[in-house]
Short mmCIF file of C-alpha atoms and ligand atoms in Angstrom, two decimals:
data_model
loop_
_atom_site.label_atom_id
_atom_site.label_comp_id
_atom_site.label_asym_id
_atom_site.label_seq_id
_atom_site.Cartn_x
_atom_site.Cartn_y
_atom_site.Cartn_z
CA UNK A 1 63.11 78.70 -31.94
CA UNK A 2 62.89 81.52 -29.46
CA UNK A 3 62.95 81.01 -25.75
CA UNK A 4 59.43 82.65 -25.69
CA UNK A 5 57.83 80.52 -28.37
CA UNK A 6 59.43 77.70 -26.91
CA UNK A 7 57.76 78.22 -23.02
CA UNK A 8 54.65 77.46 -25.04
CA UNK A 9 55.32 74.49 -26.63
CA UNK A 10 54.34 71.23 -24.99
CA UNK A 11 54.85 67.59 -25.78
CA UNK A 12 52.37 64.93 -24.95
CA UNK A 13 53.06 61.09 -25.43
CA UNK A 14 49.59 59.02 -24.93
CA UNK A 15 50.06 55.46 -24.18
CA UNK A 16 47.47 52.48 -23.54
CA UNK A 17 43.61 52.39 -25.08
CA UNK A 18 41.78 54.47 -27.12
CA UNK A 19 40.02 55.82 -24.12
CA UNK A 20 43.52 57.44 -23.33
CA UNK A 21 43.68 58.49 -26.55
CA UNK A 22 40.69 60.69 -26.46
CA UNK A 23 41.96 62.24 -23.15
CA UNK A 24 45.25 62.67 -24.28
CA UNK A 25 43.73 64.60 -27.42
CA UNK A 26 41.16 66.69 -24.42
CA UNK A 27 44.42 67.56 -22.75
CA UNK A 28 45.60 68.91 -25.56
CA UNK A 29 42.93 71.12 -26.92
CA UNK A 30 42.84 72.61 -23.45
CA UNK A 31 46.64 73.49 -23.84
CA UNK A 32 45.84 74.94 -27.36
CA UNK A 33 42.95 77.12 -26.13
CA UNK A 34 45.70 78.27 -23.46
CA UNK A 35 48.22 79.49 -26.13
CA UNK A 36 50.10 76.52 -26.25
CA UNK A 37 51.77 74.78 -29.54
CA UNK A 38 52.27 70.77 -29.42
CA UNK A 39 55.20 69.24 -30.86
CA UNK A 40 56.83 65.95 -31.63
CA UNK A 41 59.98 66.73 -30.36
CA UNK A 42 60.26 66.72 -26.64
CA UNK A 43 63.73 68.71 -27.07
CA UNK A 44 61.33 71.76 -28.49
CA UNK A 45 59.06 71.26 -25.60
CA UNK A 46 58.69 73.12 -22.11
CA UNK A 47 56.18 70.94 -21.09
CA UNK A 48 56.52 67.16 -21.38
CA UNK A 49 53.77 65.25 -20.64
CA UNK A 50 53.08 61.06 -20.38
CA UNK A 51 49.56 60.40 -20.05
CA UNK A 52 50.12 56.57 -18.67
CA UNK A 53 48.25 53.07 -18.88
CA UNK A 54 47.86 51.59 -15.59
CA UNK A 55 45.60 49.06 -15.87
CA UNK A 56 48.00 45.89 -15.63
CA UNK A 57 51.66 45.48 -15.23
CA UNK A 58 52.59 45.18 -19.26
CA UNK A 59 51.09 48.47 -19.65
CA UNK A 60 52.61 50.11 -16.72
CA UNK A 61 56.20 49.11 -16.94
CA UNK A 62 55.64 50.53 -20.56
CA UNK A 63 54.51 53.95 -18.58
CA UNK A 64 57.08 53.82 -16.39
CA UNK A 65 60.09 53.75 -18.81
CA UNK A 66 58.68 56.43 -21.03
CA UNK A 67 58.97 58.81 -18.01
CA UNK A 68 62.42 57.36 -16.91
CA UNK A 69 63.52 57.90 -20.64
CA UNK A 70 62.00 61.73 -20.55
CA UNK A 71 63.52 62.23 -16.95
CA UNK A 72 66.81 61.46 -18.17
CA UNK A 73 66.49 63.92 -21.34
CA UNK A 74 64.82 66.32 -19.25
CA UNK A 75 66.43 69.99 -19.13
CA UNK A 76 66.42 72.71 -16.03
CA UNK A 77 63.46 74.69 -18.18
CA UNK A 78 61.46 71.36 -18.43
CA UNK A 79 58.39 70.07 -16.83
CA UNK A 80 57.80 66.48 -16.29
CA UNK A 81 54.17 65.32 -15.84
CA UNK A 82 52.67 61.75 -15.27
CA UNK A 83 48.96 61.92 -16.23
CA UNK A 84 46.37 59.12 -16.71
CA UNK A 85 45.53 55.69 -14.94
CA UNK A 86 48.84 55.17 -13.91
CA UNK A 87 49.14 58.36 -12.11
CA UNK A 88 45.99 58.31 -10.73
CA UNK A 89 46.29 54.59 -9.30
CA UNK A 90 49.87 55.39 -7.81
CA UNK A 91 50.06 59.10 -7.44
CA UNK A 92 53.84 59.41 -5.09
CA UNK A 93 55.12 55.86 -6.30
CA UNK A 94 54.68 57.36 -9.87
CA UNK A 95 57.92 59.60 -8.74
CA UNK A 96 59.51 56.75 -6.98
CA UNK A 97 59.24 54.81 -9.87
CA UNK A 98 60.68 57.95 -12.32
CA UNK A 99 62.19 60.26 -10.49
CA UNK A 100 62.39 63.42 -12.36
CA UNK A 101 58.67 63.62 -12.28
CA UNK A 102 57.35 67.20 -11.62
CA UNK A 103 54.01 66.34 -11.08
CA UNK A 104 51.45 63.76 -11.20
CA UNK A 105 47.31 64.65 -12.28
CA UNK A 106 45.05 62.23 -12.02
CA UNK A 107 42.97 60.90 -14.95
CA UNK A 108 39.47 61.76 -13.24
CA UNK A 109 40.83 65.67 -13.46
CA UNK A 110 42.44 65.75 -17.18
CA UNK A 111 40.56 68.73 -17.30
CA UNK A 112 42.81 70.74 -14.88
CA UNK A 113 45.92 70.38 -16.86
CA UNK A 114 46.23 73.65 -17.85
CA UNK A 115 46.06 75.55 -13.92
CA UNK A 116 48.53 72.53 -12.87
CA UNK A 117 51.12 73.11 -15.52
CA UNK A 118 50.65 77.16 -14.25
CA UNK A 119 50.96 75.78 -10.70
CA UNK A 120 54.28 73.44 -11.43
CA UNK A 121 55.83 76.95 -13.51
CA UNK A 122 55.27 78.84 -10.01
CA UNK A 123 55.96 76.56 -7.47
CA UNK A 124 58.89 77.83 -5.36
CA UNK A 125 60.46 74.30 -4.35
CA UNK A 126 61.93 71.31 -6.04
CA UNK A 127 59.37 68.84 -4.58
CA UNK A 128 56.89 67.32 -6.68
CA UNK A 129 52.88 68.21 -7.55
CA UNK A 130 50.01 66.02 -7.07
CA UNK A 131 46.85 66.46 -8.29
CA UNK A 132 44.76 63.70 -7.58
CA UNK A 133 41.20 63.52 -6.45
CA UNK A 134 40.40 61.39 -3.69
CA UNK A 135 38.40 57.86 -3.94
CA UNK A 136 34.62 59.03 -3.65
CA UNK A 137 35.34 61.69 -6.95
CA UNK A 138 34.25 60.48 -10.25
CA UNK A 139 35.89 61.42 -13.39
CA UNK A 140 34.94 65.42 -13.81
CA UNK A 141 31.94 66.20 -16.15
CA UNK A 142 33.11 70.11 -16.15
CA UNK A 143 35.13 68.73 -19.62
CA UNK A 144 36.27 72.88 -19.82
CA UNK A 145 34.72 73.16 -23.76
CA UNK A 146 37.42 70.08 -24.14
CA UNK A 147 36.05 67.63 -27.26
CA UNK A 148 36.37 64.14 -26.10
CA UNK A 149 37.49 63.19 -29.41
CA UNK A 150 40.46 61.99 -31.68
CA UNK A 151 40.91 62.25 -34.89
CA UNK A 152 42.89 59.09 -36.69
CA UNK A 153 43.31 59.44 -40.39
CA UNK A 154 39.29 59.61 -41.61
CA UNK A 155 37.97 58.23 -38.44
CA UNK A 156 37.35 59.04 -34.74
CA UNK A 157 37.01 58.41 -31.81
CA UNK A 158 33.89 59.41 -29.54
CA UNK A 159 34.03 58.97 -26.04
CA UNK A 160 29.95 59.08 -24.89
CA UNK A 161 31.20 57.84 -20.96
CA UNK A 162 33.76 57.09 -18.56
CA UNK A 163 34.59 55.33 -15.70
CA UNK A 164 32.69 51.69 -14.75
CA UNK A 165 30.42 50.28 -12.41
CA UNK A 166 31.41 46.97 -13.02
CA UNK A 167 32.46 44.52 -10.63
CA UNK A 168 34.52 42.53 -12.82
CA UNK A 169 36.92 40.65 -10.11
CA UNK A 170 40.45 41.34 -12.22
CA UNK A 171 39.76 44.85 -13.34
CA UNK A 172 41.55 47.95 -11.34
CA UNK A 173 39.32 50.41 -13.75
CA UNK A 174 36.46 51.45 -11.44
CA UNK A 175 39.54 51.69 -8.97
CA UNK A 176 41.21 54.18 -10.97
CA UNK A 177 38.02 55.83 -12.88
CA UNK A 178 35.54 55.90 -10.56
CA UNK A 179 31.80 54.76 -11.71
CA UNK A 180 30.18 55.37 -15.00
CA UNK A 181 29.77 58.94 -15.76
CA UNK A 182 27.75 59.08 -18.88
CA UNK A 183 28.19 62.59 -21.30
CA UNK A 184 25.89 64.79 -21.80
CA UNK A 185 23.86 63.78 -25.12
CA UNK A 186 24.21 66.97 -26.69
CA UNK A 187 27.69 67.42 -26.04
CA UNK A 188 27.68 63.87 -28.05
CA UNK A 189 25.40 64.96 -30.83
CA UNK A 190 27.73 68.37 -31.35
CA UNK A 191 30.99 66.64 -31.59
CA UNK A 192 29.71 63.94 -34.15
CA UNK A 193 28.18 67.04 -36.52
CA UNK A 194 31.36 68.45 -35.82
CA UNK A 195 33.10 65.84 -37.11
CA UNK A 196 30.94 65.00 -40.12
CA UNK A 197 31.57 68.78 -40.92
CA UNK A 198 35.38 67.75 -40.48
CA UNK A 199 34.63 65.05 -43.46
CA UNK A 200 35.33 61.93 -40.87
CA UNK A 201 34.27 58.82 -42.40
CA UNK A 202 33.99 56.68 -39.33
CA UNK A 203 32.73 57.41 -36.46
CA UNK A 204 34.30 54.73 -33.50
CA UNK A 205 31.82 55.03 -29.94
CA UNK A 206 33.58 54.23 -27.37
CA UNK A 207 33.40 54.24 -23.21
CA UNK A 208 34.65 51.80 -20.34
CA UNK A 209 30.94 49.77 -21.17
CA UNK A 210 28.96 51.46 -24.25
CA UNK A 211 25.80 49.43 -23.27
CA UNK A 212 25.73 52.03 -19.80
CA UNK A 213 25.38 54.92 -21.51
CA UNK A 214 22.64 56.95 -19.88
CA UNK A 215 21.72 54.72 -17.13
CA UNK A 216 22.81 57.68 -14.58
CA UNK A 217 20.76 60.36 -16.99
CA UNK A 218 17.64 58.34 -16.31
CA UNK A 219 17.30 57.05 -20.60
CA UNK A 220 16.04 53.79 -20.75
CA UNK A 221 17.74 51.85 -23.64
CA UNK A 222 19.81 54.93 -23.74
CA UNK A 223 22.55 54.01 -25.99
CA UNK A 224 19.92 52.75 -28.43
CA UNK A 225 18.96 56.49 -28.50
CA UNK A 226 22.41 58.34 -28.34
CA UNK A 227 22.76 56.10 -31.65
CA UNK A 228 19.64 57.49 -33.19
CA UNK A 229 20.25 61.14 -32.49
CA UNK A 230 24.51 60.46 -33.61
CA UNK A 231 22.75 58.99 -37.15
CA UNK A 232 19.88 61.74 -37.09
CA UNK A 233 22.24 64.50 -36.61
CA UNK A 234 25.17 63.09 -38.73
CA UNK A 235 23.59 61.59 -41.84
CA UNK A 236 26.86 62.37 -43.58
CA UNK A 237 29.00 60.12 -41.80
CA UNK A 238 28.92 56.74 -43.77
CA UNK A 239 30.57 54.40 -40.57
CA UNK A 240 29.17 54.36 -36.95
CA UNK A 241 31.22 51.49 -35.10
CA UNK A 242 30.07 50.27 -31.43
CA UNK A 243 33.01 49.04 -29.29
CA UNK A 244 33.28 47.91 -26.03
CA UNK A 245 29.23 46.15 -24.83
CA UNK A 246 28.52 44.60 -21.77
CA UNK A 247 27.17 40.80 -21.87
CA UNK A 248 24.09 41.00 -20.88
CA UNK A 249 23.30 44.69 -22.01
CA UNK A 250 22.87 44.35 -25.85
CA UNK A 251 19.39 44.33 -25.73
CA UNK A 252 16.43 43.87 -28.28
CA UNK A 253 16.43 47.22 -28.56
CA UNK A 254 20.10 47.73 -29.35
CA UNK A 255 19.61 45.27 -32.05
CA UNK A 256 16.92 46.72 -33.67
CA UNK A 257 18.79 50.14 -33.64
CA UNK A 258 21.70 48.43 -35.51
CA UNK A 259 19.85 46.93 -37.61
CA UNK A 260 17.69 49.35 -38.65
CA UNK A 261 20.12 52.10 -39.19
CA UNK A 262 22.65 52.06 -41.99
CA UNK A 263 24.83 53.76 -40.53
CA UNK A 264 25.87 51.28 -37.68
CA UNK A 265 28.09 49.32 -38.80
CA UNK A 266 27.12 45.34 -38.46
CA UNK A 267 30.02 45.15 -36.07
CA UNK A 268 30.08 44.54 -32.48
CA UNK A 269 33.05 44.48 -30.06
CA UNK A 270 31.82 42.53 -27.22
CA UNK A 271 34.25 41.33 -24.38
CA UNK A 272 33.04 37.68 -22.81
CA UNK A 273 36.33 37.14 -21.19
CA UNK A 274 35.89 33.49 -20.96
CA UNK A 275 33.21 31.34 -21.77
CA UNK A 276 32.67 28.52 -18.63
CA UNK A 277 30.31 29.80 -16.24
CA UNK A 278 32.31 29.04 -13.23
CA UNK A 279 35.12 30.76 -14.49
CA UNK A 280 32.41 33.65 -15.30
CA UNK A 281 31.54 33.19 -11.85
CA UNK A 282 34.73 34.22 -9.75
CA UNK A 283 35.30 36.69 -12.81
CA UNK A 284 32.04 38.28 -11.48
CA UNK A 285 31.37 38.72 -14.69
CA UNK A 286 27.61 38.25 -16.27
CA UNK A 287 27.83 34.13 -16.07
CA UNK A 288 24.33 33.17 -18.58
CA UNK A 289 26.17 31.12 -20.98
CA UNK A 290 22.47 30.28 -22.83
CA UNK A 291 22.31 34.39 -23.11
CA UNK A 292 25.31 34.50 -25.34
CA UNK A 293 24.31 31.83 -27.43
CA UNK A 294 20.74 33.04 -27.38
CA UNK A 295 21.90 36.87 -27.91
CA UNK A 296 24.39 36.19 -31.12
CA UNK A 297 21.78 34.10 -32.55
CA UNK A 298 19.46 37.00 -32.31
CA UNK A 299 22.29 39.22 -33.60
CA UNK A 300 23.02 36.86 -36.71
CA UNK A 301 19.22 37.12 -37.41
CA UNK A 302 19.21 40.25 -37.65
CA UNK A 303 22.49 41.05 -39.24
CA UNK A 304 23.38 38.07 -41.41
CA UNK A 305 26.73 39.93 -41.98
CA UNK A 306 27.55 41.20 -38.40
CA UNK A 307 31.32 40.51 -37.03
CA UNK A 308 31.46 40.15 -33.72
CA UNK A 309 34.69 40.90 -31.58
CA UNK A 310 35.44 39.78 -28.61
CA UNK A 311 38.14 39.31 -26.06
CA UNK A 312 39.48 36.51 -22.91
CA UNK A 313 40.91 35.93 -20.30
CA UNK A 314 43.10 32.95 -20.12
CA UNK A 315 44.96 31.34 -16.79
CA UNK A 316 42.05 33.29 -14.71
CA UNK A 317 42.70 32.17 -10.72
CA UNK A 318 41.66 28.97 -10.67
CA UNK A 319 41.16 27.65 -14.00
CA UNK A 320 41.17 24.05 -14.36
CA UNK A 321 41.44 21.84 -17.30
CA UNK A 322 37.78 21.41 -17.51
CA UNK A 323 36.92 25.14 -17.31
CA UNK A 324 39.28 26.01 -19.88
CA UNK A 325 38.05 23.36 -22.50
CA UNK A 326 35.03 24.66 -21.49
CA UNK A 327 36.37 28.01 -23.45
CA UNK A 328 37.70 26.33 -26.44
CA UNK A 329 34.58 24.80 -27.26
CA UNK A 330 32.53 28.23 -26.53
CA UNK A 331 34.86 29.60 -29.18
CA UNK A 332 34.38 26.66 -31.55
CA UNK A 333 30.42 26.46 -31.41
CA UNK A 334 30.26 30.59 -31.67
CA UNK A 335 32.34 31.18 -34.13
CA UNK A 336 33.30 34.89 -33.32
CA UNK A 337 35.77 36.48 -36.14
CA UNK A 338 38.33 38.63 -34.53
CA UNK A 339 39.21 37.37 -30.75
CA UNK A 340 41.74 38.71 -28.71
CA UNK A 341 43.57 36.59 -25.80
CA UNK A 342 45.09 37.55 -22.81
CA UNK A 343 47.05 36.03 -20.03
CA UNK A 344 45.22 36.71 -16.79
CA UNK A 345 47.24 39.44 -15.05
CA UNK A 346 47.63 40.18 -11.27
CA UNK A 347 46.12 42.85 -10.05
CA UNK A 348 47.26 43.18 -6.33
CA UNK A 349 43.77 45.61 -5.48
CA UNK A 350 41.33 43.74 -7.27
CA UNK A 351 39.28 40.57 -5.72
CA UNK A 352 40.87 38.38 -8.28
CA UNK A 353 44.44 38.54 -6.21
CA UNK A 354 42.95 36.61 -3.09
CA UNK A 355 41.92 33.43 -4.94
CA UNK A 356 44.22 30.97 -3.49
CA UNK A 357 45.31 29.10 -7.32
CA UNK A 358 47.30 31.34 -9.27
CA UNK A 359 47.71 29.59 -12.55
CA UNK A 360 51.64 29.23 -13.91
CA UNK A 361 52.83 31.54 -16.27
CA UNK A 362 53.74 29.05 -18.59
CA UNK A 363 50.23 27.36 -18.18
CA UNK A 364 48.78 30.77 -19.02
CA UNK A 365 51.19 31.30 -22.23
CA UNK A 366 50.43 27.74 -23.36
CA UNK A 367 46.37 27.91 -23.17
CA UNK A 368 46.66 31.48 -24.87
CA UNK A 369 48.51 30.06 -28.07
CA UNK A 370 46.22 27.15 -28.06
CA UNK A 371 43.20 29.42 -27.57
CA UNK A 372 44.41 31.82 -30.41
CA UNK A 373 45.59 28.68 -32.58
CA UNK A 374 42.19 27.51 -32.36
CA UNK A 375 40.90 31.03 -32.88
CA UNK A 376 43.19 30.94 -36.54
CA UNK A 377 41.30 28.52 -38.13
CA UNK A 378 37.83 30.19 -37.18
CA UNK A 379 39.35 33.90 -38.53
CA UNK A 380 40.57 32.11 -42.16
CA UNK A 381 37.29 30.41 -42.32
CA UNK A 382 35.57 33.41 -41.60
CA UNK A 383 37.70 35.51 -44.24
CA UNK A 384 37.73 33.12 -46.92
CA UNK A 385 33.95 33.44 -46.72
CA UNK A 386 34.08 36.96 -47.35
CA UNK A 387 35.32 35.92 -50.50
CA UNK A 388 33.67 36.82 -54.01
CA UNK A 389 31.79 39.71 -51.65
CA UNK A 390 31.97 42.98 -52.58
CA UNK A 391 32.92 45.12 -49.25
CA UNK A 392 32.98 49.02 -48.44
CA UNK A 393 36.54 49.58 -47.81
CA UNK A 394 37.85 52.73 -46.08
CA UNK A 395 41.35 53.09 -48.11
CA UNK A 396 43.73 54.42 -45.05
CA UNK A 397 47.08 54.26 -46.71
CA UNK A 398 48.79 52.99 -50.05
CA UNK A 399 52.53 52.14 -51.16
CA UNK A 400 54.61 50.15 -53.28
CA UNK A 401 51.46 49.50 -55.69
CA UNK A 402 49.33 48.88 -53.13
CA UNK A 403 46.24 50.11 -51.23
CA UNK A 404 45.55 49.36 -47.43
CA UNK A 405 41.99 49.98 -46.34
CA UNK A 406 39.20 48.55 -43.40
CA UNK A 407 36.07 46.69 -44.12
CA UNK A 408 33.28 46.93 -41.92
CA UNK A 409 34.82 43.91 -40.43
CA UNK A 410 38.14 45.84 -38.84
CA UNK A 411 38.16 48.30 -36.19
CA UNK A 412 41.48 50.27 -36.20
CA UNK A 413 44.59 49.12 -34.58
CA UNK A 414 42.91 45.58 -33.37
CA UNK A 415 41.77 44.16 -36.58
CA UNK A 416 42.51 43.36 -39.99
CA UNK A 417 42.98 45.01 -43.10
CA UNK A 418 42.10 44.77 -47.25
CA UNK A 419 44.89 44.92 -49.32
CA UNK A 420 44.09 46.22 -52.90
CA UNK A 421 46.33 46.61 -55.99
CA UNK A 422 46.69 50.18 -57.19
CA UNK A 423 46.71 53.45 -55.21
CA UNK A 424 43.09 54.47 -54.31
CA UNK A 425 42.49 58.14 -53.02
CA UNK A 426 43.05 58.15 -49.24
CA UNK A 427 39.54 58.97 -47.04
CA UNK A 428 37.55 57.39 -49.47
CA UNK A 429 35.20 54.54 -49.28
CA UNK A 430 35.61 52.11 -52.35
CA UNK A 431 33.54 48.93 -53.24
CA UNK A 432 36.03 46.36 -53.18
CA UNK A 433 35.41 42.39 -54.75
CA UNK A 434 36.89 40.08 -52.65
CA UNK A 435 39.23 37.66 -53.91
CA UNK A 436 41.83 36.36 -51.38
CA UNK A 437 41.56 35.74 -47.72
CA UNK A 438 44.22 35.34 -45.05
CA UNK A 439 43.81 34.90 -41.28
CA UNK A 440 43.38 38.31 -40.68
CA UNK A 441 43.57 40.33 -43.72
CA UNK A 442 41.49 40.68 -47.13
CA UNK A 443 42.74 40.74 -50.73
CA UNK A 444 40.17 42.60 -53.20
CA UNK A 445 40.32 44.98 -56.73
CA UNK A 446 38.19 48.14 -56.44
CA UNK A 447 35.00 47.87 -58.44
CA UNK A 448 36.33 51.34 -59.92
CA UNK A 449 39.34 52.02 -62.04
CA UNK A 450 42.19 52.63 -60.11
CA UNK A 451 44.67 55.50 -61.87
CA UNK A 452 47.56 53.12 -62.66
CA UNK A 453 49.75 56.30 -62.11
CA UNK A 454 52.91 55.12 -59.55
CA UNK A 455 56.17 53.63 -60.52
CA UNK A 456 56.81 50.95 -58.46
CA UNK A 457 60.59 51.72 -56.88
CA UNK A 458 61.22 54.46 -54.38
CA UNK A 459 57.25 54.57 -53.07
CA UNK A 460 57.22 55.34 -49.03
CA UNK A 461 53.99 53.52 -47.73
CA UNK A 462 52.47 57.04 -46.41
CA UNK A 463 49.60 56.45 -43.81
S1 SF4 B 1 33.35 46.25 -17.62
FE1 SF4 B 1 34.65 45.12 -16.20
S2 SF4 B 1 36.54 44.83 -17.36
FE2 SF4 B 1 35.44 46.48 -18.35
S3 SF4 B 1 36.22 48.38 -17.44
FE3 SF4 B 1 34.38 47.73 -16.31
S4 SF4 B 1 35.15 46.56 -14.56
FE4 SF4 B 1 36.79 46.67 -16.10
#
């Protein structure tokens, strides 16, 4: 590769949620438009980039050692830059941390990664960059033409917002984000026909809190309507999934819009983060216990099949004995079928840090297992009802014999899978008869004949 084409090649490693995804894939449209050529091989790269997670301490040590492992392969005609959460939370420790780093852009100005990499090329000193907005600056709504999309196989992702206004007591998000910026609904509308022209199959709406969208545009109910113009304008696109609600904020009408439109999935991911209101309480998070029952009741009525996802918190400051039995029995009596647990993590600038009882690590670990143990028994029983159904499945990948797919029932990356004999044409959306259930994961045959064509030896599973 020449010297020349190689100035114009960049490399770009995304880390943390799918939020970061869709920036990382921004960034690099904007670098595309600007001649550049991405590659998987930070040797063939002038540019590297790390667009870091810094949301809790897992996720940033992860950040950190990418960039320590880049800084160490990086060459004199290489650029180092930290992007994201990370960078924006830290900005100089980000080079203290990785030295090596060329410069640091914050994740509120993703959009300006094209003039900074031109600014790093003709800066006249060693000394690193920063470009990082100060505190009152949201996250930019000039996106620069940018789609705030990616692409995964035959789905997407479809970032309608960013940023939170939130005032959940362990979360450094608004911190790093700013408040909710909502998109511009025809921005929204023209990337989802844009992608149904692209022959995506799934459409995955995503923000910091979904159920926010348009409060700053002045819509009432306003992701209720982003939903109807997405399925109005998109009619093509079989799979609309709705991640990331706010208790609290899935309202009648939100309901009646899933409901009512085929093309919303009955699928909800809904964080609760704990489920004992005093716990709710110094979470400041939405604390009306009788509002969750009440609302997934509603939500069952409506959508006799709907899986609801949700995550907690576990070994929050403070949690007693009481508080988190409290949790277990929430989980029992609600029945949710995909849960994720977490060990509450300290967050030195959020409220949560100053309440006096830190729970012990091993207290933490121990109430997550027994949490998730719990949570086991409720998935399996929830799969093995699925059983003798026949279920949409998205086929994403097949090997050895073997089909892997997605019900309604799995968001990517987080959930389960379906696991069908034979090799099924990848993209495709197959009626599949349930006939085995695990505690995550499906077994089915495809209503249709499946062209028995692969020898069994020497198959790569290809994604
Ligand atoms: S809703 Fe709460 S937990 Fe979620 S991003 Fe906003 S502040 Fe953080």
């Amino acid at each position: 590769m020449s010297k020349q084409q190689k100035k114009k090649q960049f490399y770009l490693l995304s880390l943390g949620c799918s939020k970061n995804t869709v920036d990382s894939e921004s960034m690099a449209a904007l670098l595309h438009n600007a001649g550049f050529r991405g590659t998987a091989d930070p040797d063939d790269a002038t540019v590297l980039i790390v667009n870091t997670c810094g949301f809790i301490e897992a996720a940033r040590q992860e950040s950190i050692d990418a960039l320590r492992e880049l800084a160490a392969l990086k060459g004199p005609n290489q650029l180092l830059i930290a992007a994201g959460c990370m960078a924006q939370r830290y900005g100089s420790e980000v080079v203290a941390w990785a030295p090596g780093v060329d410069g640091v852009i914050g994740t509120r100005r993703w959009m300006d990664i094209v003039p900074f990499v031109r600014q790093l090329r003709r800066r006249k000193h060693p000394e690193p960059l920063y470009h990082l907005p100060d505190e009152a600056t949201t996250v930019g709504t000039d996106e620069k033409g940018a789609p705030r999309t990616a692409v995964q196989g035959h789905s997407a992702y479809l970032k309608i917002a960013d940023g939170c206004r939130r005032p959940c007591a362990f979360c450094a998000i608004p911190q790093i984000k700013g408040t909710h910026v909502s998109r511009a609904p025809e921005k929204i509308v023209a990337e989802a026909v844009a992608l149904q022209a692209a022959g995506v199959q799934e459409l995955i709406i995503i923000a910091q809190d979904t159920t926010d969208y348009g409060h700053d545009l002045g819509m009432k109910n306003g992701l209720s309507q982003l939903l109807r113009m997405i399925a109005m304008a998109a009619p093509d696109i079989p799979w609309i999934r709705l991640m990331y609600a706010y208790p609290g904020y899935v309202t009648d009408e939100l309901i009646e819009t899933m409901a009512t439109t085929p093309q919303i999935l009955p699928y909800l991911d809904i964080p609760l983060q704990h489920g004992h209101r005093e716990t709710l309480q110094r979470m400041r998070r939405p604390a009306n216990i009788e509002w969750v029952y009440n609302t997934v009741e509603k939500l069952r009525a409506a959508m006799p099949t709907l899986a609801i996802r949700t995550t907690f918190i576990v070994g929050y400051p403070g949690e007693t004995d009481e508080e988190f039995a409290g949790l277990k029995q929430f989980v029992q009596d609600l029945q949710f079928d995909r849960v994720g647990a977490f060990t509450y993590s300290y967050e030195a600038s959020t409220p949560s840090a100053t309440v006096a009882w830190q729970v012990p690590q091993e207290v933490k670990e121990a109430r997550r297992d027994e949490l998730m143990a719990i949570q086991q028994q409720i998935s399996l029983a929830r799969n093995q009802a699925q059983v003798g159904r026949v279920l949409d499945v998205l086929v994403e990948g097949y090997g050895d014999g073997l089909t892997i797919g997605r019900s309604y029932r799995d968001a990517p990356e987080i959930d389960g899978l379906v696991i069908v004999p034979g090799e099924l044409p990848l993209g495709e959306i197959v009626p599949v008869r349930i006939d085995g259930a695990m505690t995550y994961d499906l077994t089915g045959v495809p209503l249709t004949a499946v062209p028995q064509t692969i020898t069994l030896q020497n198959v790569q599973i290809t994604p």
